[in-house]
Short mmCIF file of N, CA and C in Angstrom, two decimals:
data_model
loop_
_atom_site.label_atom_id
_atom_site.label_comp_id
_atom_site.label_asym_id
_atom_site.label_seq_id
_atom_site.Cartn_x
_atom_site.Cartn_y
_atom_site.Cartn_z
N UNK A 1 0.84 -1.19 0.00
CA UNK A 1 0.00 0.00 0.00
C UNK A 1 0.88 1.24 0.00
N UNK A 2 0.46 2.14 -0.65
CA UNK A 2 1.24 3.45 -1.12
C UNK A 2 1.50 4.60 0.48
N UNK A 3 1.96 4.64 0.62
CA UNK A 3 2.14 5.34 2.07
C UNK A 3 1.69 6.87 2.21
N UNK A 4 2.23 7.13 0.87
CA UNK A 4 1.84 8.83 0.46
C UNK A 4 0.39 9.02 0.20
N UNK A 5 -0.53 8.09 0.12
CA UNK A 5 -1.76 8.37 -0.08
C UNK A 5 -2.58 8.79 0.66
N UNK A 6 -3.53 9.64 0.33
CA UNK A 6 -3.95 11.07 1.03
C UNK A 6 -5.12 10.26 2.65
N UNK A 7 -4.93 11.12 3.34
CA UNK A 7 -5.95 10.47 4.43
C UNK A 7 -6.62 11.86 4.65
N UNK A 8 -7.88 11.35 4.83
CA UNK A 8 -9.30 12.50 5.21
C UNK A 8 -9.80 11.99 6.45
N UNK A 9 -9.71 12.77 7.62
CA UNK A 9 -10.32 12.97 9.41
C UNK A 9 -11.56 13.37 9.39
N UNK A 10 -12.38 12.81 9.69
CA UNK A 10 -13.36 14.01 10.72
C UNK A 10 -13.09 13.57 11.90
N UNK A 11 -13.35 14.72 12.94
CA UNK A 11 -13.70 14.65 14.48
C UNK A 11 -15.12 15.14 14.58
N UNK A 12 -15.62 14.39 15.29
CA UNK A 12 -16.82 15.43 15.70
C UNK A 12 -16.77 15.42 17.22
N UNK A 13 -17.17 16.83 17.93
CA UNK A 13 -16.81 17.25 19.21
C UNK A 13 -17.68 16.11 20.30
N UNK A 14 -17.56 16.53 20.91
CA UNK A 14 -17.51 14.98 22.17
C UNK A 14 -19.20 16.07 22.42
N UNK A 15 -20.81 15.25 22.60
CA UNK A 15 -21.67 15.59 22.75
C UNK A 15 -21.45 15.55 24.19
N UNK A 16 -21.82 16.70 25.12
CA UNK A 16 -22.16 16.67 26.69
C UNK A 16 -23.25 15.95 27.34
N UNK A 17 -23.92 16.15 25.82
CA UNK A 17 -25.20 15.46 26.60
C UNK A 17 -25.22 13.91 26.76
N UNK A 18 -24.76 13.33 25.72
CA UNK A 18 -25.34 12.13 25.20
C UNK A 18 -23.60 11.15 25.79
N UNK A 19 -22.52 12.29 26.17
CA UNK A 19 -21.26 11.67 26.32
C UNK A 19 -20.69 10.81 25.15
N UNK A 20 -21.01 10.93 23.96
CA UNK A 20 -20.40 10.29 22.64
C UNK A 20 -19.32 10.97 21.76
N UNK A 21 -18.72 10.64 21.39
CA UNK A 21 -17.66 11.08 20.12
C UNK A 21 -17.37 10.33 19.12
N UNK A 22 -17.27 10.50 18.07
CA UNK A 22 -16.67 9.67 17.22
C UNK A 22 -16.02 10.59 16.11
N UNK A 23 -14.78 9.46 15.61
CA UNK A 23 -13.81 10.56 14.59
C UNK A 23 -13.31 8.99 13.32
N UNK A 24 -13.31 9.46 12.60
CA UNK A 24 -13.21 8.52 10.79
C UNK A 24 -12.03 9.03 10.55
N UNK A 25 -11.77 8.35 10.27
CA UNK A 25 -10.15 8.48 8.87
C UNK A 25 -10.20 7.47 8.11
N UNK A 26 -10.06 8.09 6.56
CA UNK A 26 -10.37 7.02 5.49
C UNK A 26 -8.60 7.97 4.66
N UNK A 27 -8.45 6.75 4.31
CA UNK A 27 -7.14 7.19 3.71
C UNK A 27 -7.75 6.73 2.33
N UNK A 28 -7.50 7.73 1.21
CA UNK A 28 -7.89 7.82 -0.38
C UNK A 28 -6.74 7.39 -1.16
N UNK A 29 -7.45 6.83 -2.21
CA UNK A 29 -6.35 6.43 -3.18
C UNK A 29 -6.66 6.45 -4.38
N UNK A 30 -6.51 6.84 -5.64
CA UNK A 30 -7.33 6.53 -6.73
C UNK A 30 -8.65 6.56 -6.71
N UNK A 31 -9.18 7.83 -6.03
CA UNK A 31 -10.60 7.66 -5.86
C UNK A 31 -11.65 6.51 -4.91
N UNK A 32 -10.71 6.37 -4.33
CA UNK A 32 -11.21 4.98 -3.46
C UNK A 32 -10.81 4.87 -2.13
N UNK A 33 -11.61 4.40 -1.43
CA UNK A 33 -11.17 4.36 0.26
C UNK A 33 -10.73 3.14 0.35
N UNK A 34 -9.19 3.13 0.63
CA UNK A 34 -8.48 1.88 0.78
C UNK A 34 -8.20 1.60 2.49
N UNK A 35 -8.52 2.29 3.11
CA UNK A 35 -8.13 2.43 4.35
C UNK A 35 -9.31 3.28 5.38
N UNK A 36 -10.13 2.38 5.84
CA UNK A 36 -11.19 3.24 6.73
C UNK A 36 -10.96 2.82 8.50
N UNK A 37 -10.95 4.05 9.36
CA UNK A 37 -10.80 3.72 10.64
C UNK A 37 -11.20 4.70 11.40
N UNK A 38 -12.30 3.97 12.61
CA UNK A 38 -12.93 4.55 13.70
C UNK A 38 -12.03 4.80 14.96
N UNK A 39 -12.97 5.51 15.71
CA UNK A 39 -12.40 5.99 17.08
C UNK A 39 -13.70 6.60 17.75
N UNK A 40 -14.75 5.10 18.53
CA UNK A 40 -15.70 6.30 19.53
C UNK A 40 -15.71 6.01 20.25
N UNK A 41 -16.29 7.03 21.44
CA UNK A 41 -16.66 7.29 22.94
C UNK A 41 -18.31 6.85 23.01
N UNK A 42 -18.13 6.70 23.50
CA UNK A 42 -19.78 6.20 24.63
C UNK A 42 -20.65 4.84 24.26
N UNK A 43 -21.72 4.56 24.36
CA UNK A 43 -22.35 3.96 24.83
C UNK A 43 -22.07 2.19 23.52
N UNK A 44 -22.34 1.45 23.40
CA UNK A 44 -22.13 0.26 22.57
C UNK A 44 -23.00 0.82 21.40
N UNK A 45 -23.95 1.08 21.32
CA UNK A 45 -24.64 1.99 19.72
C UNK A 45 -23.29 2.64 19.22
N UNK A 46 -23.09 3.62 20.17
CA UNK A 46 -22.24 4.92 19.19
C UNK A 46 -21.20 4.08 18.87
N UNK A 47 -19.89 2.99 19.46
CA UNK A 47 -19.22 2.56 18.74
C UNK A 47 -19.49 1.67 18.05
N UNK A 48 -20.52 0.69 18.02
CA UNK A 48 -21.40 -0.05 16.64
C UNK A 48 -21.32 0.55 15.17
N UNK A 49 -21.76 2.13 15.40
CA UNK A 49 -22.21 3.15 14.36
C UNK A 49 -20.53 3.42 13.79
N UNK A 50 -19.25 3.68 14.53
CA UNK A 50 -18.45 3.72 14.31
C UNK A 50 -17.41 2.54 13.37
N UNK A 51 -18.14 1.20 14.04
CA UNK A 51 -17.88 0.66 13.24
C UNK A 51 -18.24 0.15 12.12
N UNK A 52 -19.32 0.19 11.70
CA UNK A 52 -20.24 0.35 10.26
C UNK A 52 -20.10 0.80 9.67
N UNK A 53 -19.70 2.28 9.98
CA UNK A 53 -19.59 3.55 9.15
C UNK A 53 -18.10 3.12 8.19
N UNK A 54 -17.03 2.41 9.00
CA UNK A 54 -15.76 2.01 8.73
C UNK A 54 -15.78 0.87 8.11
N UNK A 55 -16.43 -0.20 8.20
CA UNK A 55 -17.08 -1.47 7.09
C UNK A 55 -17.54 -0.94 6.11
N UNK A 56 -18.38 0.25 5.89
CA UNK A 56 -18.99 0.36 4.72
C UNK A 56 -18.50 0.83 3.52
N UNK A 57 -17.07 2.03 4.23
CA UNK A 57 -16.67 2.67 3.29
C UNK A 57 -15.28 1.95 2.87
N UNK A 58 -14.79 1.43 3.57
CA UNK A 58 -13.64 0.88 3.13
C UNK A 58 -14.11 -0.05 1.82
N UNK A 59 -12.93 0.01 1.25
CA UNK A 59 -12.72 -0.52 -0.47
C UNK A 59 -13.52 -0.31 -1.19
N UNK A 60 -14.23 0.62 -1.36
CA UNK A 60 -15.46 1.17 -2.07
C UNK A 60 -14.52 2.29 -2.82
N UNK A 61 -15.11 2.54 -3.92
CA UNK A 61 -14.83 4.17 -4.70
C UNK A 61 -15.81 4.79 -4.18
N UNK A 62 -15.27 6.18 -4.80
CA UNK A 62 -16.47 7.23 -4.02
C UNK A 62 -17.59 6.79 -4.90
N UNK A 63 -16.98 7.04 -6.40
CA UNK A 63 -18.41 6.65 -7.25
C UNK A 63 -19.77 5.67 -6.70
N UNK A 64 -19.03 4.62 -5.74
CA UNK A 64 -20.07 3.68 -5.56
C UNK A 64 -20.89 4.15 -4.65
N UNK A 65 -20.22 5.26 -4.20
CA UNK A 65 -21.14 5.88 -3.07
C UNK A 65 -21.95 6.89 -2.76
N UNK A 66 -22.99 6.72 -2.01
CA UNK A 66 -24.10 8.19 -1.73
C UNK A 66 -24.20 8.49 -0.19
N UNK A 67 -24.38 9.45 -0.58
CA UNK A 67 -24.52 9.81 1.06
C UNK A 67 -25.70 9.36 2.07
N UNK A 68 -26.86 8.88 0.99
CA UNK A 68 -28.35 8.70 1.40
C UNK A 68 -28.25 7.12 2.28
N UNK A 69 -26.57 6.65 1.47
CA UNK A 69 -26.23 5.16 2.68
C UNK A 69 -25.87 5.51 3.82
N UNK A 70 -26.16 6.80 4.37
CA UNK A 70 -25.42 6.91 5.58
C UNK A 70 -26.26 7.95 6.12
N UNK A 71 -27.86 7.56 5.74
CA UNK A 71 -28.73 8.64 6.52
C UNK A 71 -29.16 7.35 7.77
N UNK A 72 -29.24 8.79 8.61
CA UNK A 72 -29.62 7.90 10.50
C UNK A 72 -30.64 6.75 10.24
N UNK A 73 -31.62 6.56 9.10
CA UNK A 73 -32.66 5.78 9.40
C UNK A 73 -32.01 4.69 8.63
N UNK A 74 -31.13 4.59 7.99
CA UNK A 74 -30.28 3.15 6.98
C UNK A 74 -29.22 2.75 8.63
N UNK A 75 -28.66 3.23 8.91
CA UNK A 75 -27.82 3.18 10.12
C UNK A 75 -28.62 2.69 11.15
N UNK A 76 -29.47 2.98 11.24
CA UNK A 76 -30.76 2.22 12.73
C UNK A 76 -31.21 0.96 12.06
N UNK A 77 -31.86 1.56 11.12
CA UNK A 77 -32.26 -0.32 10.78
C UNK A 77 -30.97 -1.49 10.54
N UNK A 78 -29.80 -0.92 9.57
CA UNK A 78 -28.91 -1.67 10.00
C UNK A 78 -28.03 -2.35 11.02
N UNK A 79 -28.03 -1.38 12.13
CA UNK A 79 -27.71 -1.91 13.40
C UNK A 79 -28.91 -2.65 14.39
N UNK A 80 -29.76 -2.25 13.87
CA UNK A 80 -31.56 -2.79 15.35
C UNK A 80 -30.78 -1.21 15.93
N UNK A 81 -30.67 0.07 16.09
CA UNK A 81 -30.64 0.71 17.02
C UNK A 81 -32.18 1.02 17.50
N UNK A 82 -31.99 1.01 18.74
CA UNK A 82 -33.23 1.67 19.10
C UNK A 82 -33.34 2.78 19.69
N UNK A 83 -35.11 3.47 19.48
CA UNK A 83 -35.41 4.93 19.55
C UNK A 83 -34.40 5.89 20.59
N UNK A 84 -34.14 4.79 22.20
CA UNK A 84 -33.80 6.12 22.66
C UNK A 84 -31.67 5.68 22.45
N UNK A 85 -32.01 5.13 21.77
CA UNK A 85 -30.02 5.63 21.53
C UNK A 85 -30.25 6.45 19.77
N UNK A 86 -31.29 6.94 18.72
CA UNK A 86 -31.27 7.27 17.96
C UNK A 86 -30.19 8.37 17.69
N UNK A 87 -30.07 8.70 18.85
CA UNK A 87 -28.71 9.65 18.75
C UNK A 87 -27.33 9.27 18.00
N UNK A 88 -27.10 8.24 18.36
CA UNK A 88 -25.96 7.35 17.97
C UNK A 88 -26.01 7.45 16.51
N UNK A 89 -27.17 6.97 16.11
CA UNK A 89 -27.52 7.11 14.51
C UNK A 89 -27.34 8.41 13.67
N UNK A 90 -27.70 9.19 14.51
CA UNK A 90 -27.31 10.64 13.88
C UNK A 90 -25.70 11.34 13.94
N UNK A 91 -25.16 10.87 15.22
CA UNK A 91 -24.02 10.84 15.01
C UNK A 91 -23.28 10.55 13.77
N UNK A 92 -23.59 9.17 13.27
CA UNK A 92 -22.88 8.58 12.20
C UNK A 92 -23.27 9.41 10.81
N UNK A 93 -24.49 9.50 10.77
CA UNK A 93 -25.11 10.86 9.52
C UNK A 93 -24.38 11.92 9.65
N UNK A 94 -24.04 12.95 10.52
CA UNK A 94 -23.03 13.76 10.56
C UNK A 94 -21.55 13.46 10.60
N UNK A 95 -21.02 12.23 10.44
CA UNK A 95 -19.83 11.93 9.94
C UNK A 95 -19.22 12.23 8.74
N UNK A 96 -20.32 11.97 8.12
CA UNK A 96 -19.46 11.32 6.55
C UNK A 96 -19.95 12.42 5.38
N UNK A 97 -20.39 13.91 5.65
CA UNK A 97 -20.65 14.47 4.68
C UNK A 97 -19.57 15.55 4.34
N UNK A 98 -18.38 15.36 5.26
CA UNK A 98 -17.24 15.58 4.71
C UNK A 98 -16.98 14.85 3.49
N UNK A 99 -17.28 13.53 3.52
CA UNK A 99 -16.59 13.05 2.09
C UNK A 99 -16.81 13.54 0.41
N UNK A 100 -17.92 14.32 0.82
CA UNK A 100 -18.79 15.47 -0.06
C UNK A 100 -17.60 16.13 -0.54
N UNK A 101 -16.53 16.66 -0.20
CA UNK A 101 -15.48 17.32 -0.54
C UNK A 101 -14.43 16.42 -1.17
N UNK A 102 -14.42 15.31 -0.45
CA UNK A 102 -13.70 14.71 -0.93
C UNK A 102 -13.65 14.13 -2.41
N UNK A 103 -14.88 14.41 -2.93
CA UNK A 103 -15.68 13.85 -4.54
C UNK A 103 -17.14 12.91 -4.28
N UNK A 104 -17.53 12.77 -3.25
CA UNK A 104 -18.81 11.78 -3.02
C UNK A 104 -19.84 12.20 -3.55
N UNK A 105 -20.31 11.95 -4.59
CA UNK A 105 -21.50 11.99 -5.24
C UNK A 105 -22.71 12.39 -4.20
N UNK A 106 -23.59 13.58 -4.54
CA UNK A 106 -24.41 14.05 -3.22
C UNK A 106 -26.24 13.40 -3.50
N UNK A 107 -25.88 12.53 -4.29
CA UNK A 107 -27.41 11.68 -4.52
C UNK A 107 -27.57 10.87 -3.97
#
């Protein structure tokens, strides 16, 4: 694997309320996420969501991807989250629309 190949972060700030964090790094290559990796705080949902979010995108091109795979209600039914951790789910929806910059198709 190419070492020089570009890596894209989000953090998102640690919620007070809900005590969660989570932060992505997908390292790019040729238009493609060759390298996806989590990092969350709180409850077993939010790092579930962390790790999904990091299964899904890894080895994918952006092309293959939309953002609409990573709205809170695809993320809940894919995990069973339930109503009162829905938070968790939204967490992960506000992850990944950085990759919007990165070239991710916004359909």
């Amino acid at each position: 694997m190419d070492r020089t190949a570009e890596w894209i972060c989000f953090e998102q700030p640690l919620n007070e309320r809900t005590r969660s964090l989570l932060r992505l790094a997908v390292q790019m290559q040729a238009g493609a996420v060759v390298q996806a990796r989590f990092k969350a705080y709180g409850c077993p949902s939010a790092i579930a969501v962390g790790e999904w979010l990091a299964e899904q995108l890894q080895g994918r091109s952006l092309e293959s991807l939309r953002l609409s795979d990573f709205a809170a209600p695809v993320i809940r039914a894919a995990l069973e989250i339930p109503e009162d951790r829905a938070h968790c789910a939204l967490m992960g929806e506000d992850a990944v629309p950085w990759l919007d910059d990165a070239g991710l198709p916004a359909r």
